[in-house]
Short mmCIF file of C-alpha atoms in Angstrom, two decimals:
data_model
loop_
_atom_site.label_atom_id
_atom_site.label_comp_id
_atom_site.label_asym_id
_atom_site.label_seq_id
_atom_site.Cartn_x
_atom_site.Cartn_y
_atom_site.Cartn_z
CA MET C 1 93.91 107.83 103.55
CA GLU C 2 95.84 105.53 106.02
CA LYS C 3 95.94 103.84 109.85
CA THR C 4 97.63 102.13 111.36
CA ILE C 5 95.64 99.63 113.92
CA LYS C 6 96.82 97.10 116.30
CA LEU C 7 96.55 93.60 116.75
CA GLU C 8 95.25 91.65 119.61
CA ASN C 9 95.29 87.85 119.32
CA LEU C 10 96.54 87.31 116.14
CA ASP C 11 97.95 83.68 115.93
CA CYS C 12 100.40 82.88 113.78
CA ALA C 13 102.25 84.25 110.19
CA ASN C 14 99.55 81.91 108.49
CA CYS C 15 96.57 83.36 110.05
CA ALA C 16 97.99 87.24 108.92
CA SER C 17 98.80 86.10 105.52
CA LYS C 18 95.52 84.16 104.98
CA ILE C 19 93.74 87.54 105.74
CA GLU C 20 96.00 89.95 104.10
CA ASN C 21 94.96 88.06 101.17
CA ALA C 22 91.79 88.45 101.95
CA ILE C 23 91.47 91.94 102.85
CA ALA C 24 92.75 92.53 100.17
CA LYS C 25 90.46 91.15 97.56
CA LEU C 26 87.61 94.07 99.03
CA ASP C 27 86.31 96.70 97.03
CA GLY C 28 87.86 99.87 98.36
CA VAL C 29 91.31 98.35 99.74
CA LYS C 30 93.99 100.27 97.82
CA GLU C 31 96.56 97.98 99.79
CA VAL C 32 96.65 96.48 103.16
CA LYS C 33 99.93 94.45 105.16
CA VAL C 34 99.41 91.74 108.09
CA ASN C 35 102.45 92.40 110.11
CA PHE C 36 102.01 89.17 113.09
CA MET C 37 105.77 89.98 114.20
CA GLY C 38 104.50 92.91 115.61
CA GLN C 39 100.80 92.83 115.70
CA LYS C 40 99.34 95.27 113.86
CA MET C 41 97.65 96.09 110.36
CA ILE C 42 97.85 99.22 108.05
CA LEU C 43 95.05 99.17 105.84
CA GLU C 44 94.51 101.94 102.77
CA ALA C 45 91.56 102.79 101.50
CA PRO C 46 89.96 106.36 100.14
CA ASP C 47 89.00 109.02 102.00
CA GLY C 48 85.14 108.96 101.82
CA ARG C 49 84.64 105.45 102.26
CA PHE C 50 87.72 104.63 105.21
CA ASP C 51 85.43 104.01 107.68
CA THR C 52 83.23 101.24 105.48
CA VAL C 53 86.21 99.24 104.21
CA LEU C 54 88.02 99.83 107.64
CA THR C 55 84.46 97.90 109.00
CA GLU C 56 84.80 95.03 106.51
CA ALA C 57 87.70 94.50 106.53
CA LYS C 58 87.41 93.71 110.76
CA LYS C 59 84.61 91.20 110.06
CA THR C 60 87.20 89.39 107.07
CA ALA C 61 89.67 89.47 109.10
CA GLN C 62 87.40 88.19 112.27
CA LYS C 63 85.69 85.12 109.71
CA ILE C 64 89.65 83.50 109.83
CA GLU C 65 90.67 84.66 113.49
CA SER C 66 87.98 85.13 115.46
CA ASP C 67 89.60 85.82 118.67
CA LEU C 68 91.67 88.72 116.79
CA GLU C 69 91.04 92.37 118.44
CA PHE C 70 90.97 95.53 116.87
CA LEU C 71 92.53 98.12 118.69
CA ASP C 72 91.69 101.24 117.27
#
């Protein structure tokens, strides 16, 4: 399953890159792209585990960018 999640309060391209790299290392993530200019994240993970992977991805991203909000 692939889903696009709108982001809010993503402050810089460097933070987007750090978030993308950290999420890519999570178990179950097939592919992730964090777009600073578009303020969005595209996450691909197995259908049966998608919600769990998304929850972990959000936690990981907020450790790097604490003000980050997910509008999904």
